[in-house]
């Protein structure tokens, strides 16, 4: 069956070629195999510092995300908190907000001198020192965490939804207080979810490029990702970049392995079905303070950043009040009048749509192969489809650059190399979504059709695909959203004809064109939320996993 | 206001060039350029300024469009080399503020030898002796401060003033790893005071931005009230827009940055590239650069706004392109060593 085999081969090629080249480059030199690049990476004090900064950043982002995400998950899943739907909606919004856009907005909010919050604080208190300084490690951790905590939230909220209240009730009947129940009964049951949420958040922080580039570089420090990108500047040290990518790759793989172990040993009989009633815990007097806390978090990740972006889009001088003389449409004119922007918008749309179509199709095929066990070695395919999770965008870009700037496949310079990067990067998300879809479709109808003489492909096209339609379209939207916000791989792989919106935003950032960035950022958000809207309608629920 | 002056500029330039285009030789060139359809310009000139030049050209030569790709000088070079390595022929005209780049590009035989019309009268500092590249514009590095936050009597007057610990946490610098203007600046000051100057400057915990255009925005917003470098034209433009920005030309001398332009040897649109290069070196466009952008030029007939000092009245510090090329790595490396990133 050639179609199945082709899909499988495409996947193998997609993964093996760049990673093979990456490994090869990291040990290659004119004199043959060498470990000199690795020695260079681990002995250079600057690179060591970047490594350490990344460790600090990732660890604290994990903790802070947990500190925000876990209580909010508990509040929305298990208590009578008012406005739950609103809170979930807002968390989803922060989930899809490009982190670099948030970082950029926070420069305007919490720059130590011109930042809006610091200006207000000084005006109110007469203080000299700023209230908060976003150009510091704590500032970076905060800004990354407010867009990363949704990962923790989703993990924990979905687990909490599955735990019945029986055990908790039994404990309280036996005389345990509310705190004791929470600590000795609920907590152990969600512990795997908490830990794996933590790991997911750490992974996000490890792979991030935009936020450190915007917040860490002005403060004079690097992370691994910004350092890899810097190694690409002229004269490029591709071998060093490759060698520096490998530790990041290994760290990611290791963390994922740990997470899999944690989720794998689900010895918690209580989790795993929807049986049993879930009792809402009354918050009593704490209802409103809890709501205020949640809204406070959302103010940091949504209200304030979106507000300041909107202001900057219409302002001549972003740091000044939006008085009559400061209002302008000039930012829109500069942004959309620039030929580079227009072609970047088209490129982004083209790539978004193309990658989403091919990605959703390929993911559906693969998930189908795996679920129906069509070819031998199908488990291996599932593994390969999920494997790109371990490859941070910058590392993937280095690998693709090395692989596709030489024959047989000269892709650099065309949109295809970006397409390949996006397709690879989005495959895990697409595959998981499709996998869930096909798991929900029982094979009886297909079997009936096959008995009546239809071939596999015909069955897939006429029976399974229509049943899986809304799931596949949701996959499409997932991939689309991921693609249009992608920065970390694009920043290395673009050429002038193949710029995408995120790259243009980054260019504008380096020139300090706040107004134009705000305009493009808002444009990007509109595209994102349009896709979210389509997806929610089709799924009939919010995509974070909860039923209406 | 800005739109109107642009419009006037377009009219003036269009008029002048329509007259010039009368000769038949010119017709042939324009026809050839039109067949190519566009010219691809990698430039480090501030985005709004490069867009203006592009619009002027498109108005003068309908049918030939300009693709502006604006980024920092060092990024322009990175792109040119990275694309070359992958055998891509994309760029027509290269323009950066790091004269060392053109020494390198010439050496690697990546430039087309082409002398734009009318550059004979330019001063020698604007001309490559082998005829491969010419200075399209010039600027000087200056100190600038936010006059709403800092009184004129308090403001730093010299490069050395910036070393005073009272400026700790209040300064911003652009990056020689991104900007050619800044790379030139760093080399000139290293000649003046040695690396020790930057070692001491770094003690004041500077904010690091990338482009030499960015300090003007940072100072205008008040995020850091003093810029320790940056092209004077960006501060001039920011000030003209009504921002509280004042420019200081330190008496020890100001590093002069001449930004060359050249045509790529492998230019995919060579005729359009030549037409565009001639256009940008014409008196009319050079005058626009001086009038509305606040730049200096090599053109002897260009006049400057009354509120800008004459280049001849300033003490200039020069950086040798050959040396800039040779020490490029060192400049970036030491800067990162002192400032952290």
CSV table of N, CA and C in Angstrom, one decimal, chain B residues 94-201:
chain,number,residue,atom,x,y,z
B,94,UNK,N,23.8,46.8,-2.5
B,94,UNK,CA,24.2,46.6,-1.1
B,94,UNK,C,24.6,48.0,-0.5
B,95,UNK,N,24.0,48.3,0.6
B,95,UNK,CA,24.3,49.6,1.3
B,95,UNK,C,24.4,49.4,2.8
B,96,UNK,N,25.6,49.5,3.4
B,96,UNK,CA,25.7,49.4,4.8
B,96,UNK,C,26.5,50.6,5.4
B,97,UNK,N,26.6,50.7,6.7
B,97,UNK,CA,27.3,51.7,7.3
B,97,UNK,C,28.7,51.3,7.8
B,98,UNK,N,29.1,50.1,7.4
B,98,UNK,CA,30.4,49.6,7.8
B,98,UNK,C,31.2,49.5,6.5
B,99,UNK,N,32.1,50.5,6.3
B,99,UNK,CA,32.9,50.5,5.1
B,99,UNK,C,33.8,49.3,5.0
B,100,UNK,N,34.1,48.7,6.1
B,100,UNK,CA,34.9,47.5,6.1
B,100,UNK,C,34.2,46.4,5.3
B,101,UNK,N,32.9,46.3,5.3
B,101,UNK,CA,32.2,45.3,4.6
B,101,UNK,C,32.6,45.3,3.1
B,102,UNK,N,32.7,46.6,2.6
B,102,UNK,CA,33.0,46.7,1.2
B,102,UNK,C,34.4,46.3,0.8
B,103,UNK,N,35.3,46.5,1.7
B,103,UNK,CA,36.7,46.0,1.5
B,103,UNK,C,36.6,44.5,1.4
B,104,UNK,N,35.9,43.9,2.3
B,104,UNK,CA,35.7,42.4,2.3
B,104,UNK,C,35.0,41.9,1.0
B,105,UNK,N,33.9,42.6,0.6
B,105,UNK,CA,33.1,42.2,-0.5
B,105,UNK,C,34.0,42.4,-1.8
B,106,UNK,N,34.7,43.5,-1.9
B,106,UNK,CA,35.5,43.7,-3.0
B,106,UNK,C,36.6,42.6,-3.2
B,107,UNK,N,37.2,42.3,-2.0
B,107,UNK,CA,38.3,41.3,-2.0
B,107,UNK,C,37.8,40.0,-2.5
B,108,UNK,N,36.5,39.6,-2.1
B,108,UNK,CA,35.9,38.4,-2.5
B,108,UNK,C,35.3,38.4,-3.9
B,109,UNK,N,35.5,39.5,-4.6
B,109,UNK,CA,35.0,39.7,-6.0
B,109,UNK,C,33.5,39.6,-6.0
B,110,UNK,N,32.8,40.2,-5.1
B,110,UNK,CA,31.4,40.1,-5.0
B,110,UNK,C,30.7,41.4,-5.5
B,111,UNK,N,31.6,42.4,-5.8
B,111,UNK,CA,31.0,43.7,-6.3
B,111,UNK,C,31.2,43.9,-7.7
B,112,UNK,N,30.3,44.7,-8.3
B,112,UNK,CA,30.4,45.0,-9.7
B,112,UNK,C,31.1,46.4,-9.7
B,113,UNK,N,32.1,46.6,-10.6
B,113,UNK,CA,32.7,47.9,-10.7
B,113,UNK,C,31.8,48.8,-11.4
B,114,UNK,N,31.3,49.8,-10.7
B,114,UNK,CA,30.4,50.8,-11.3
B,114,UNK,C,30.5,52.1,-10.7
B,115,UNK,N,30.7,53.1,-11.5
B,115,UNK,CA,30.8,54.5,-11.0
B,115,UNK,C,29.5,55.3,-11.3
B,116,UNK,N,28.8,55.6,-10.3
B,116,UNK,CA,27.5,56.4,-10.6
B,116,UNK,C,27.8,57.7,-11.2
B,117,UNK,N,26.9,58.2,-12.0
B,117,UNK,CA,27.1,59.5,-12.6
B,117,UNK,C,27.3,60.6,-11.6
B,118,UNK,N,28.2,61.5,-11.8
B,118,UNK,CA,28.3,62.7,-10.9
B,118,UNK,C,29.1,62.5,-9.6
B,119,UNK,N,29.7,61.4,-9.4
B,119,UNK,CA,30.4,61.3,-8.1
B,119,UNK,C,31.9,61.8,-8.2
B,120,UNK,N,32.3,62.2,-9.4
B,120,UNK,CA,33.7,62.6,-9.5
B,120,UNK,C,34.0,63.7,-8.5
B,121,UNK,N,33.0,64.6,-8.3
B,121,UNK,CA,33.3,65.8,-7.4
B,121,UNK,C,33.2,65.5,-5.9
B,122,UNK,N,32.9,64.2,-5.6
B,122,UNK,CA,32.8,63.8,-4.2
B,122,UNK,C,34.2,63.9,-3.5
B,123,UNK,N,34.3,64.2,-2.2
B,123,UNK,CA,35.6,64.1,-1.6
B,123,UNK,C,36.1,62.7,-1.6
B,124,UNK,N,37.4,62.6,-1.4
B,124,UNK,CA,38.1,61.3,-1.6
B,124,UNK,C,37.6,60.2,-0.5
B,125,UNK,N,37.2,60.7,0.6
B,125,UNK,CA,36.7,59.8,1.7
B,125,UNK,C,35.4,59.1,1.3
B,126,UNK,N,34.8,59.5,0.2
B,126,UNK,CA,33.5,58.9,-0.3
B,126,UNK,C,33.7,58.0,-1.5
B,127,UNK,N,35.0,57.8,-1.9
B,127,UNK,CA,35.3,57.0,-3.1
B,127,UNK,C,36.3,55.9,-2.9
B,128,UNK,N,35.9,54.7,-3.4
B,128,UNK,CA,36.8,53.6,-3.4
B,128,UNK,C,37.8,53.9,-4.6
B,129,UNK,N,39.1,53.7,-4.3
B,129,UNK,CA,40.1,54.1,-5.4
B,129,UNK,C,40.0,53.1,-6.6
B,130,UNK,N,39.5,51.9,-6.3
B,130,UNK,CA,39.3,51.0,-7.5
B,130,UNK,C,38.0,51.1,-8.2
B,131,UNK,N,37.1,52.0,-7.7
B,131,UNK,CA,35.8,52.3,-8.3
B,131,UNK,C,34.7,51.3,-8.1
B,132,UNK,N,34.7,50.6,-7.0
B,132,UNK,CA,33.7,49.6,-6.7
B,132,UNK,C,32.5,50.1,-5.9
B,133,UNK,N,32.9,51.0,-4.9
B,133,UNK,CA,31.8,51.5,-4.0
B,133,UNK,C,32.0,53.0,-3.7
B,134,UNK,N,30.9,53.7,-3.5
B,134,UNK,CA,30.9,55.1,-3.2
B,134,UNK,C,30.0,55.4,-2.0
B,135,UNK,N,30.4,56.4,-1.2
B,135,UNK,CA,29.6,56.8,-0.1
B,135,UNK,C,28.3,57.5,-0.4
B,136,UNK,N,27.2,56.8,-0.1
B,136,UNK,CA,25.9,57.3,-0.4
B,136,UNK,C,25.4,58.4,0.5
B,137,UNK,N,25.9,58.3,1.8
B,137,UNK,CA,25.5,59.3,2.8
B,137,UNK,C,26.5,59.2,3.9
B,138,UNK,N,26.4,60.2,4.8
B,138,UNK,CA,27.3,60.1,6.0
B,138,UNK,C,26.6,60.6,7.2
B,139,UNK,N,27.0,60.2,8.3
B,139,UNK,CA,26.5,60.7,9.6
B,139,UNK,C,27.6,60.7,10.6
B,140,UNK,N,27.4,61.4,11.7
B,140,UNK,CA,28.4,61.4,12.7
B,140,UNK,C,27.8,60.8,14.0
B,141,UNK,N,28.6,60.1,14.8
B,141,UNK,CA,28.1,59.6,16.1
B,141,UNK,C,28.2,60.8,17.1
B,142,UNK,N,27.1,60.9,17.9
B,142,UNK,CA,27.0,61.9,18.8
B,142,UNK,C,26.4,61.4,20.2
B,143,UNK,N,26.4,62.3,21.2
B,143,UNK,CA,25.7,62.0,22.4
B,143,UNK,C,24.4,62.8,22.3
B,144,UNK,N,23.3,62.2,22.8
B,144,UNK,CA,22.0,62.9,22.8
B,144,UNK,C,21.4,62.6,24.2
B,145,UNK,N,20.5,63.6,24.6
B,145,UNK,CA,19.9,63.5,25.9
B,145,UNK,C,18.4,64.0,25.8
B,146,UNK,N,17.6,63.5,26.8
B,146,UNK,CA,16.3,63.9,26.8
B,146,UNK,C,16.2,65.2,27.7
B,147,UNK,N,15.8,66.3,27.0
B,147,UNK,CA,15.9,67.6,27.7
B,147,UNK,C,14.7,67.8,28.7
B,148,UNK,N,13.8,66.9,28.7
B,148,UNK,CA,12.7,67.0,29.7
B,148,UNK,C,13.2,66.5,31.0
B,149,UNK,N,14.2,65.6,30.9
B,149,UNK,CA,14.7,64.9,32.2
B,149,UNK,C,16.0,65.5,32.6
B,150,UNK,N,16.8,66.0,31.7
B,150,UNK,CA,18.1,66.5,32.0
B,150,UNK,C,18.3,67.9,31.6
B,151,UNK,N,18.7,68.8,32.5
B,151,UNK,CA,18.9,70.2,32.2
B,151,UNK,C,20.2,70.3,31.3
B,152,UNK,N,20.2,71.3,30.4
B,152,UNK,CA,21.3,71.5,29.6
B,152,UNK,C,22.6,71.6,30.3
B,153,UNK,N,22.5,72.3,31.5
B,153,UNK,CA,23.7,72.5,32.3
B,153,UNK,C,24.3,71.2,32.9
B,154,UNK,N,23.4,70.2,33.0
B,154,UNK,CA,23.8,68.9,33.6
B,154,UNK,C,24.3,67.9,32.6
B,155,UNK,N,23.9,68.2,31.3
B,155,UNK,CA,24.1,67.2,30.3
B,155,UNK,C,25.6,66.9,30.0
B,156,UNK,N,25.9,65.7,29.6
B,156,UNK,CA,27.3,65.4,29.3
B,156,UNK,C,27.7,66.1,28.0
B,157,UNK,N,29.0,66.6,28.0
B,157,UNK,CA,29.5,67.4,26.9
B,157,UNK,C,30.5,66.6,26.1
B,158,UNK,N,31.2,65.7,26.8
B,158,UNK,CA,32.3,65.0,26.1
B,158,UNK,C,32.1,63.5,26.3
B,159,UNK,N,32.8,62.7,25.5
B,159,UNK,CA,32.8,61.2,25.6
B,159,UNK,C,33.2,60.8,27.0
B,160,UNK,N,34.2,61.5,27.5
B,160,UNK,CA,34.7,61.2,28.9
B,160,UNK,C,33.6,61.4,30.0
B,161,UNK,N,32.8,62.5,29.8
B,161,UNK,CA,31.8,62.8,30.7
B,161,UNK,C,30.9,61.6,31.0
B,162,UNK,N,30.7,60.7,30.0
B,162,UNK,CA,29.8,59.6,30.2
B,162,UNK,C,30.3,58.6,31.2
B,163,UNK,N,31.6,58.7,31.5
B,163,UNK,CA,32.2,57.7,32.4
B,163,UNK,C,31.8,58.0,33.9
B,164,UNK,N,31.3,59.2,34.1
B,164,UNK,CA,30.9,59.6,35.5
B,164,UNK,C,29.9,58.7,36.0
B,165,UNK,N,30.2,58.2,37.3
B,165,UNK,CA,29.2,57.2,37.9
B,165,UNK,C,27.8,57.7,38.0
B,166,UNK,N,27.6,59.1,38.0
B,166,UNK,CA,26.3,59.6,38.1
B,166,UNK,C,25.3,59.1,37.0
B,167,UNK,N,25.9,58.6,35.9
B,167,UNK,CA,25.1,58.2,34.8
B,167,UNK,C,24.8,56.7,34.9
B,168,UNK,N,25.1,56.1,36.0
B,168,UNK,CA,24.9,54.7,36.1
B,168,UNK,C,23.4,54.4,35.9
B,169,UNK,N,23.1,53.4,35.0
B,169,UNK,CA,21.7,53.0,34.8
B,169,UNK,C,20.9,54.0,34.0
B,170,UNK,N,21.6,55.1,33.4
B,170,UNK,CA,20.8,56.1,32.7
B,170,UNK,C,21.3,56.2,31.2
B,171,UNK,N,22.1,55.3,30.8
B,171,UNK,CA,22.7,55.4,29.5
B,171,UNK,C,22.2,54.3,28.6
B,172,UNK,N,22.2,54.5,27.3
B,172,UNK,CA,21.8,53.5,26.3
B,172,UNK,C,22.9,53.5,25.2
B,173,UNK,N,23.2,52.3,24.7
B,173,UNK,CA,24.2,52.2,23.6
B,173,UNK,C,23.6,51.2,22.5
B,174,UNK,N,23.9,51.5,21.3
B,174,UNK,CA,23.5,50.5,20.2
B,174,UNK,C,24.7,49.6,20.1
B,175,UNK,N,24.6,48.6,19.2
B,175,UNK,CA,25.5,47.4,19.2
B,175,UNK,C,26.3,47.3,18.0
B,176,UNK,N,27.7,47.2,18.1
B,176,UNK,CA,28.5,47.1,16.9
B,176,UNK,C,28.4,45.8,16.2
B,177,UNK,N,27.7,44.8,16.9
B,177,UNK,CA,27.5,43.5,16.3
B,177,UNK,C,26.2,43.6,15.4
B,178,UNK,N,25.6,44.7,15.4
B,178,UNK,CA,24.4,44.9,14.5
B,178,UNK,C,24.6,46.1,13.6
B,179,UNK,N,25.1,47.1,14.1
B,179,UNK,CA,25.2,48.4,13.4
B,179,UNK,C,26.6,48.8,12.9
B,180,UNK,N,26.7,49.1,11.7
B,180,UNK,CA,27.9,49.6,11.1
B,180,UNK,C,28.3,51.0,11.7
B,181,UNK,N,27.3,51.8,11.9
B,181,UNK,CA,27.5,53.1,12.5
B,181,UNK,C,28.3,53.0,13.8
B,182,UNK,N,27.8,52.0,14.6
B,182,UNK,CA,28.4,51.8,15.9
B,182,UNK,C,29.7,51.1,15.9
B,183,UNK,N,29.9,50.2,14.9
B,183,UNK,CA,31.2,49.5,14.8
B,183,UNK,C,32.2,50.6,14.5
B,184,UNK,N,31.9,51.5,13.6
B,184,UNK,CA,32.8,52.6,13.2
B,184,UNK,C,33.1,53.5,14.4
B,185,UNK,N,32.0,53.7,15.2
B,185,UNK,CA,32.2,54.6,16.4
B,185,UNK,C,33.1,53.9,17.4
B,186,UNK,N,32.9,52.6,17.6
B,186,UNK,CA,33.8,51.9,18.6
B,186,UNK,C,35.2,52.0,18.2
B,187,UNK,N,35.5,51.7,16.9
B,187,UNK,CA,36.9,51.8,16.4
B,187,UNK,C,37.5,53.1,16.6
B,188,UNK,N,36.7,54.2,16.2
B,188,UNK,CA,37.3,55.6,16.4
B,188,UNK,C,37.6,55.9,17.8
B,189,UNK,N,36.7,55.5,18.7
B,189,UNK,CA,37.0,55.8,20.1
B,189,UNK,C,38.1,55.0,20.7
B,190,UNK,N,38.2,53.7,20.2
B,190,UNK,CA,39.3,52.9,20.7
B,190,UNK,C,40.6,53.6,20.3
B,191,UNK,N,40.7,54.2,19.1
B,191,UNK,CA,41.9,54.9,18.7
B,191,UNK,C,42.1,56.1,19.6
B,192,UNK,N,41.0,56.7,20.0
B,192,UNK,CA,41.2,58.0,20.8
B,192,UNK,C,41.6,57.6,22.3
B,193,UNK,N,40.9,56.7,22.9
B,193,UNK,CA,41.1,56.4,24.3
B,193,UNK,C,41.5,55.0,24.7
B,194,UNK,N,41.5,54.1,23.7
B,194,UNK,CA,41.8,52.7,24.0
B,194,UNK,C,40.6,51.9,24.5
B,195,UNK,N,40.7,50.6,24.6
B,195,UNK,CA,39.6,49.8,25.1
B,195,UNK,C,39.2,50.1,26.5
B,196,UNK,N,40.1,50.7,27.2
B,196,UNK,CA,39.9,51.0,28.6
B,196,UNK,C,38.6,51.9,28.7
B,197,UNK,N,38.5,52.8,27.7
B,197,UNK,CA,37.3,53.7,27.7
B,197,UNK,C,36.0,52.8,27.8
B,198,UNK,N,35.9,51.8,27.0
B,198,UNK,CA,34.7,51.0,27.0
B,198,UNK,C,34.6,50.1,28.3
B,199,UNK,N,35.7,49.7,28.8
B,199,UNK,CA,35.7,48.9,30.0
B,199,UNK,C,35.1,49.8,31.2
B,200,UNK,N,35.5,51.0,31.2
B,200,UNK,CA,34.9,51.9,32.2
B,200,UNK,C,33.5,52.3,32.0
B,201,UNK,N,33.2,52.5,30.7
B,201,UNK,CA,31.8,52.9,30.3
B,201,UNK,C,30.9,51.8,30.8
